[in-house]
Amino acid sequence: FNLRSFAERTAMNSPIQGSAADILKMAMIELDREMRERKFKANLLLQVHDELIFEVPQDELESLQSLVEEVMENAVSLKVPLRADSNVGDNWFEAK
């Protein structure tokens, strides 16, 4: 294990990972605003790395899924597109 290599990788990854975290937080703020405005009953339960876990009533599933993808893909304006995927399941394991 080379300490110098580790330090170089860490120095390169930190700004990228920090920026990704900032983008996700911006998306979460916008999602909260939109969900309140649209009076969704769904709840954001958990954030794990770059994933958001929601509990969603069946009648809101399709509209919330579209909203989450749209907000996450447009949280910031970049020269490259951001892509957001979503999965649905009765529990986190099934949704993966």
Coordinates of C-alpha atoms in Angstrom, one line a residue:
F1 CA 0.0 0.0 0.0
N2 CA 1.5 3.3 -1.1
L3 CA 0.7 6.3 1.0
R4 CA 1.5 8.7 -1.8
S5 CA -0.9 7.0 -4.2
F6 CA -3.6 7.0 -1.6
A7 CA -3.1 10.7 -0.9
E8 CA -3.2 11.5 -4.7
R9 CA -6.4 9.5 -5.2
T10 CA -8.0 11.2 -2.2
A11 CA -7.0 14.6 -3.4
M12 CA -8.6 13.9 -6.8
N13 CA -11.8 12.3 -5.5
S14 CA -12.6 14.7 -2.7
P15 CA -13.8 17.6 -4.9
I16 CA -15.8 15.3 -7.1
Q17 CA -17.4 13.5 -4.2
G18 CA -18.1 16.8 -2.4
S19 CA -19.7 18.3 -5.5
A20 CA -21.9 15.2 -6.0
A21 CA -23.0 15.5 -2.3
D22 CA -23.8 19.2 -2.9
I23 CA -25.8 18.5 -6.0
L24 CA -27.8 15.8 -4.2
K25 CA -28.5 18.2 -1.3
M26 CA -29.7 20.9 -3.8
A27 CA -32.0 18.3 -5.4
M28 CA -33.4 17.3 -1.9
I29 CA -34.2 20.9 -1.1
E30 CA -36.0 21.3 -4.4
L31 CA -37.9 18.0 -4.0
D32 CA -39.0 19.0 -0.5
R33 CA -40.4 22.3 -1.9
E34 CA -42.1 20.6 -4.8
M35 CA -43.6 17.9 -2.6
R36 CA -45.0 20.4 -0.2
E37 CA -46.4 22.6 -2.9
R38 CA -48.1 19.6 -4.6
K39 CA -49.2 18.3 -1.2
F40 CA -47.7 14.8 -1.7
K41 CA -48.2 12.4 1.2
A42 CA -45.0 10.6 0.3
N43 CA -42.1 10.9 2.7
L44 CA -38.3 11.0 2.1
L45 CA -37.0 8.4 4.6
L46 CA -33.3 8.1 3.9
Q47 CA -30.4 9.3 1.8
V48 CA -27.7 6.7 1.2
H49 CA -24.7 8.0 -0.8
D50 CA -26.4 9.0 -4.1
E51 CA -29.8 7.3 -3.4
L52 CA -33.0 8.7 -1.9
I53 CA -35.4 6.3 -0.3
F54 CA -39.1 7.3 -0.2
E55 CA -42.2 5.8 1.3
V56 CA -44.9 6.5 -1.3
P57 CA -48.6 5.9 -1.4
Q58 CA -49.5 3.8 -4.5
D59 CA -51.6 6.6 -6.0
E60 CA -48.6 9.0 -5.9
L61 CA -46.0 6.6 -7.2
E62 CA -46.0 7.5 -10.9
S63 CA -46.1 11.3 -10.4
L64 CA -43.5 11.3 -7.6
Q65 CA -41.2 9.0 -9.6
S66 CA -41.3 11.4 -12.5
L67 CA -40.7 14.4 -10.3
V68 CA -37.7 12.9 -8.5
E69 CA -36.0 12.0 -11.8
E70 CA -36.7 15.4 -13.2
V71 CA -35.5 17.3 -10.2
M72 CA -32.4 15.2 -9.7
E73 CA -31.4 15.5 -13.4
N74 CA -31.9 19.3 -13.4
A75 CA -30.5 20.2 -9.9
V76 CA -27.6 22.0 -11.5
S77 CA -26.7 23.1 -15.0
L78 CA -23.6 21.2 -16.2
K79 CA -21.9 20.7 -19.6
V80 CA -22.7 17.0 -19.3
P81 CA -26.2 15.6 -18.6
L82 CA -27.0 14.2 -15.2
R83 CA -29.0 11.0 -15.3
A84 CA -31.2 9.7 -12.5
D85 CA -32.7 6.2 -12.4
S86 CA -35.4 5.1 -10.1
N87 CA -36.6 1.7 -8.9
V88 CA -39.7 0.6 -7.0
G89 CA -40.2 -2.1 -4.5
D90 CA -42.1 -3.0 -1.3
N91 CA -38.8 -2.7 0.5
W92 CA -35.3 -1.4 -0.2
F93 CA -34.0 -4.8 -1.2
E94 CA -36.7 -5.3 -3.8
A95 CA -36.1 -1.8 -5.2
K96 CA -32.4 -2.4 -5.9

